[in-house]
C-alpha cells in the first residue's frame, strides 16, 4: 500500500510537471517536488520494521490532491491518523522503532550527533534497542540524507529542521532517565540527572522543571491546582507518555 501510493503520487506529479505546470518558489521545491518529498519525511517518522514488512507504515494517512482547471496540480494536503505511539518506547524482538532514530545514529551527519549529545550506538538508548537495530534492505545513511533533503524541499527553515531533530534526540534521552523511590516513602526521585539534563537542554527547558513536572505534577482539583506525588512506576508511565 505504501509503495503503491508513492507510485501514484509520482505519476500525478510527473504528468502535472509536463509543460512547466506547478507553482514555483525559489526558496523551496516546486509543488510537484513537495508532494513527492512529503513521503521520505513521513516515512522517517511514521514507518518502521515489523515482522512481515521492513518498511511498514505505522499510521494511516489520507492524501487529497487538488487539480486546477487546466489539469495541473494546484495543491495537496495530507491527514494522518492513529500513529502507533507505543512503538516509540517498546518494540518486539524482531521489530524496530521508527526509522528516524537509526537514520540519525547512522553517523552520515556527525554534526547531528554532537548537537543531540548522543553516540552512534543504538544500544546506548533503551527506547530504540529492544528489537532489531539494523534492517538489511534499508540503508539508514542514505535515508537520512533523503529525509534531510525532504525537509528543505518542503520549506522547513534551518531552525525548524533542527527543532525536529532536537525533539527526536530528546526522546532517546528520555529512555535513559532513571528514578528511585525515596526511603520510607512512595514518592519517586531522580537517580542521577545526566539524561534529564540532556533531554531538557534539547527541549529548551530547565532540567529541574522537567524532573519536577514528572515527579510532582500539578493537577487541577475543582478550581485550584495542587501538587501530586508520583511513585516510580507512575513517573516511568508519564515519561513514556511524554515520549
Tab-separated table of C-alpha atoms in Angstrom:
chain	number	residue	atom	x	y	z
A	1	UNK	CA	0.000	0.000	0.000
A	2	UNK	CA	2.768	2.417	0.945
A	3	UNK	CA	4.743	1.803	-2.240
A	4	UNK	CA	1.684	1.858	-4.494
A	5	UNK	CA	0.586	5.183	-3.025
A	6	UNK	CA	4.057	6.561	-3.660
A	7	UNK	CA	3.958	5.449	-7.297
A	8	UNK	CA	0.544	7.024	-7.918
A	9	UNK	CA	1.704	10.337	-6.442
A	10	UNK	CA	4.866	10.252	-8.552
A	11	UNK	CA	2.734	9.637	-11.641
A	12	UNK	CA	0.409	12.566	-10.927
A	13	UNK	CA	3.363	14.821	-10.176
A	14	UNK	CA	5.264	13.874	-13.342
A	15	UNK	CA	2.192	14.348	-15.546
A	16	UNK	CA	1.464	17.727	-13.953
A	17	UNK	CA	5.054	18.848	-14.430
A	18	UNK	CA	4.903	18.370	-18.212
A	19	UNK	CA	4.739	21.741	-19.892
A	20	UNK	CA	6.026	23.643	-16.854
A	21	UNK	CA	2.932	23.306	-14.689
A	22	UNK	CA	3.277	23.736	-10.976
A	23	UNK	CA	3.921	26.698	-8.755
A	24	UNK	CA	7.495	27.871	-8.435
A	25	UNK	CA	9.156	29.150	-5.290
A	26	UNK	CA	12.853	29.928	-5.285
A	27	UNK	CA	13.124	29.194	-1.553
A	28	UNK	CA	11.878	25.622	-1.875
A	29	UNK	CA	10.915	22.956	-4.411
A	30	UNK	CA	8.051	23.026	-6.872
A	31	UNK	CA	4.638	21.831	-5.768
A	32	UNK	CA	5.255	18.524	-7.547
A	33	UNK	CA	8.570	18.119	-5.705
A	34	UNK	CA	6.935	18.909	-2.381
A	35	UNK	CA	4.190	16.334	-2.868
A	36	UNK	CA	6.748	13.645	-3.701
A	37	UNK	CA	9.171	14.673	-0.941
A	38	UNK	CA	6.468	14.500	1.721
A	39	UNK	CA	6.939	10.725	1.577
A	40	UNK	CA	10.538	10.467	2.874
A	41	UNK	CA	9.707	12.768	5.792
A	42	UNK	CA	6.508	10.908	6.692
A	43	UNK	CA	8.179	7.505	6.350
A	44	UNK	CA	11.127	8.501	8.542
A	45	UNK	CA	8.847	9.387	11.449
A	46	UNK	CA	5.937	7.022	10.771
A	47	UNK	CA	7.380	3.835	9.261
A	48	UNK	CA	9.205	1.005	10.998
A	49	UNK	CA	10.325	-2.585	10.532
A	50	UNK	CA	7.739	-5.166	11.582
A	51	UNK	CA	7.899	-8.957	11.487
A	52	UNK	CA	6.380	-9.060	7.991
A	53	UNK	CA	7.484	-5.770	6.436
A	54	UNK	CA	10.790	-3.881	6.634
A	55	UNK	CA	9.112	-0.558	5.819
A	56	UNK	CA	5.645	-0.762	7.327
A	57	UNK	CA	3.686	2.458	7.825
A	58	UNK	CA	2.510	2.515	11.432
A	59	UNK	CA	-0.082	5.229	10.843
A	60	UNK	CA	-2.899	5.911	8.434
A	61	UNK	CA	-2.904	8.793	6.011
A	62	UNK	CA	-5.461	10.312	3.678
A	63	UNK	CA	-3.912	12.223	0.785
A	64	UNK	CA	-6.029	14.753	-1.067
A	65	UNK	CA	-4.603	16.131	-4.326
A	66	UNK	CA	-6.259	19.155	-5.935
A	67	UNK	CA	-6.111	19.878	-9.659
A	68	UNK	CA	-6.652	23.213	-11.381
A	69	UNK	CA	-8.951	23.771	-14.360
A	70	UNK	CA	-6.054	23.061	-16.730
A	71	UNK	CA	-5.462	19.647	-15.180
A	72	UNK	CA	-2.284	20.724	-13.383
A	73	UNK	CA	-1.692	20.171	-9.685
A	74	UNK	CA	-2.799	23.172	-7.656
A	75	UNK	CA	-2.348	21.935	-4.071
A	76	UNK	CA	-2.361	18.898	-1.804
A	77	UNK	CA	-2.974	18.104	1.831
A	78	UNK	CA	-2.387	15.050	3.986
A	79	UNK	CA	-4.340	13.982	7.048
A	80	UNK	CA	-2.744	11.431	9.380
A	81	UNK	CA	-4.471	9.015	11.733
A	82	UNK	CA	-3.624	6.748	14.652
A	83	UNK	CA	0.162	6.720	14.838
A	84	UNK	CA	1.324	3.621	16.741
A	85	UNK	CA	2.683	5.625	19.672
A	86	UNK	CA	3.587	2.618	21.816
A	87	UNK	CA	6.373	1.701	19.371
A	88	UNK	CA	8.337	4.769	20.482
A	89	UNK	CA	9.003	3.156	23.868
A	90	UNK	CA	8.633	-0.580	23.142
A	91	UNK	CA	9.408	-2.929	20.245
A	92	UNK	CA	9.177	-6.686	19.790
A	93	UNK	CA	12.433	-8.631	19.310
A	94	UNK	CA	12.068	-8.957	15.525
A	95	UNK	CA	10.856	-5.383	15.004
A	96	UNK	CA	12.372	-1.919	15.140
A	97	UNK	CA	11.485	1.571	16.293
A	98	UNK	CA	10.766	4.339	13.770
A	99	UNK	CA	13.391	4.780	11.059
A	100	UNK	CA	14.358	8.345	12.033
A	101	UNK	CA	16.219	7.238	15.172
A	102	UNK	CA	18.527	4.905	13.259
A	103	UNK	CA	18.959	7.401	10.429
A	104	UNK	CA	20.329	9.941	12.900
A	105	UNK	CA	22.617	7.332	14.509
A	106	UNK	CA	23.988	6.270	11.096
A	107	UNK	CA	26.657	8.985	11.531
A	108	UNK	CA	26.007	10.232	7.997
A	109	UNK	CA	25.720	13.711	9.537
A	110	UNK	CA	28.135	13.675	12.519
A	111	UNK	CA	27.121	17.219	13.433
A	112	UNK	CA	23.703	15.856	14.409
A	113	UNK	CA	25.247	13.504	16.968
A	114	UNK	CA	27.140	16.407	18.514
A	115	UNK	CA	24.090	18.660	18.540
A	116	UNK	CA	21.867	15.978	20.100
A	117	UNK	CA	24.505	14.914	22.667
A	118	UNK	CA	24.276	11.272	21.563
A	119	UNK	CA	26.593	8.476	20.446
A	120	UNK	CA	26.150	6.446	17.262
A	121	UNK	CA	25.471	3.240	19.227
A	122	UNK	CA	21.723	2.459	19.370
A	123	UNK	CA	22.296	0.108	22.317
A	124	UNK	CA	23.109	3.150	24.445
A	125	UNK	CA	19.405	4.090	24.271
A	126	UNK	CA	16.847	1.684	25.699
A	127	UNK	CA	13.846	3.086	23.821
A	128	UNK	CA	15.311	2.140	20.431
A	129	UNK	CA	17.255	-1.059	21.133
A	130	UNK	CA	14.669	-3.565	22.378
A	131	UNK	CA	14.369	-5.208	18.954
A	132	UNK	CA	16.409	-5.014	15.758
A	133	UNK	CA	18.668	-2.001	15.186
A	134	UNK	CA	19.543	-2.602	11.525
A	135	UNK	CA	17.485	-3.702	8.522
A	136	UNK	CA	19.215	-5.430	5.610
A	137	UNK	CA	17.007	-3.808	2.976
A	138	UNK	CA	17.369	-0.254	4.333
A	139	UNK	CA	20.442	1.992	4.150
A	140	UNK	CA	19.932	4.345	7.082
A	141	UNK	CA	22.715	6.690	5.931
A	142	UNK	CA	21.105	7.254	2.536
A	143	UNK	CA	17.668	7.552	4.095
A	144	UNK	CA	18.886	10.283	6.461
A	145	UNK	CA	20.063	12.359	3.509
A	146	UNK	CA	16.696	11.802	1.799
A	147	UNK	CA	14.847	12.889	4.940
A	148	UNK	CA	17.041	15.949	5.415
A	149	UNK	CA	16.625	16.951	1.761
A	150	UNK	CA	12.855	16.442	2.009
A	151	UNK	CA	12.684	18.971	4.855
A	152	UNK	CA	14.407	21.539	2.635
A	153	UNK	CA	12.101	20.894	-0.325
A	154	UNK	CA	9.060	21.137	1.949
A	155	UNK	CA	10.169	24.597	3.028
A	156	UNK	CA	11.361	23.925	6.578
A	157	UNK	CA	13.650	26.670	7.863
A	158	UNK	CA	17.025	25.586	9.331
A	159	UNK	CA	15.699	26.346	12.831
A	160	UNK	CA	12.542	24.292	12.264
A	161	UNK	CA	14.575	21.378	10.950
A	162	UNK	CA	16.960	21.484	13.903
A	163	UNK	CA	13.966	21.667	16.240
A	164	UNK	CA	12.606	18.421	14.813
A	165	UNK	CA	15.960	16.695	15.246
A	166	UNK	CA	16.363	18.012	18.796
A	167	UNK	CA	12.974	16.680	19.897
A	168	UNK	CA	13.845	13.311	18.347
A	169	UNK	CA	17.124	13.275	20.266
A	170	UNK	CA	15.340	14.217	23.488
A	171	UNK	CA	13.156	11.116	23.160
A	172	UNK	CA	16.270	8.924	23.049
A	173	UNK	CA	17.490	10.512	26.280
A	174	UNK	CA	14.060	10.021	27.922
A	175	UNK	CA	14.613	6.279	27.845
A	176	UNK	CA	17.809	6.659	29.881
A	177	UNK	CA	16.245	8.691	32.684
A	178	UNK	CA	16.283	6.737	35.960
A	179	UNK	CA	14.181	7.185	39.073
A	180	UNK	CA	14.173	5.594	42.509
A	181	UNK	CA	11.853	5.519	45.499
A	182	UNK	CA	12.562	7.783	48.446
A	183	UNK	CA	13.283	5.955	51.681
A	184	UNK	CA	10.133	5.169	53.679
A	185	UNK	CA	8.021	6.949	51.044
A	186	UNK	CA	6.281	6.032	47.817
A	187	UNK	CA	7.494	9.266	46.252
A	188	UNK	CA	9.861	8.965	43.272
A	189	UNK	CA	13.051	10.976	42.922
A	190	UNK	CA	15.693	11.105	40.145
A	191	UNK	CA	18.500	8.562	40.274
A	192	UNK	CA	21.045	10.783	38.525
A	193	UNK	CA	20.241	13.722	36.258
A	194	UNK	CA	22.541	13.355	33.226
A	195	UNK	CA	19.850	12.091	30.827
A	196	UNK	CA	17.335	14.603	32.188
A	197	UNK	CA	19.844	17.431	31.709
A	198	UNK	CA	20.409	16.439	28.081
A	199	UNK	CA	16.746	15.982	27.185
A	200	UNK	CA	15.767	19.240	28.908
A	201	UNK	CA	18.528	21.118	27.074
A	202	UNK	CA	17.306	19.792	23.719
A	203	UNK	CA	13.737	20.841	24.516
A	204	UNK	CA	14.782	24.281	25.729
A	205	UNK	CA	13.658	23.555	29.287
A	206	UNK	CA	15.219	23.767	32.714
A	207	UNK	CA	16.222	20.275	33.885
A	208	UNK	CA	14.836	20.854	37.389
A	209	UNK	CA	11.475	21.900	35.922
A	210	UNK	CA	11.326	18.738	33.802
A	211	UNK	CA	12.062	16.499	36.791
A	212	UNK	CA	9.586	18.394	38.963
A	213	UNK	CA	6.890	18.030	36.308
A	214	UNK	CA	7.428	14.270	36.234
A	215	UNK	CA	7.809	13.636	39.973
A	216	UNK	CA	5.442	16.331	41.297
A	217	UNK	CA	2.910	17.184	38.561
A	218	UNK	CA	0.306	19.881	39.135
A	219	UNK	CA	-3.264	18.693	38.699
A	220	UNK	CA	-6.461	20.705	38.716
A	221	UNK	CA	-8.898	19.876	41.511
A	222	UNK	CA	-12.049	21.934	41.178
A	223	UNK	CA	-10.867	25.483	40.590
A	224	UNK	CA	-7.465	25.014	42.187
A	225	UNK	CA	-4.177	23.396	41.220
A	226	UNK	CA	-2.475	21.034	43.657
A	227	UNK	CA	0.873	19.253	43.506
A	228	UNK	CA	0.626	15.472	43.338
A	229	UNK	CA	3.289	12.986	44.373
A	230	UNK	CA	4.198	10.224	41.909
A	231	UNK	CA	5.508	6.708	42.504
A	232	UNK	CA	8.392	5.364	40.415
A	233	UNK	CA	6.013	3.386	38.191
A	234	UNK	CA	3.832	6.452	37.672
A	235	UNK	CA	6.848	8.555	36.692
A	236	UNK	CA	8.008	5.994	34.118
A	237	UNK	CA	4.472	5.839	32.741
A	238	UNK	CA	4.364	9.641	32.458
A	239	UNK	CA	7.793	9.660	30.810
A	240	UNK	CA	6.642	7.136	28.207
A	241	UNK	CA	3.513	9.191	27.557
A	242	UNK	CA	5.653	12.308	27.094
A	243	UNK	CA	7.887	10.496	24.604
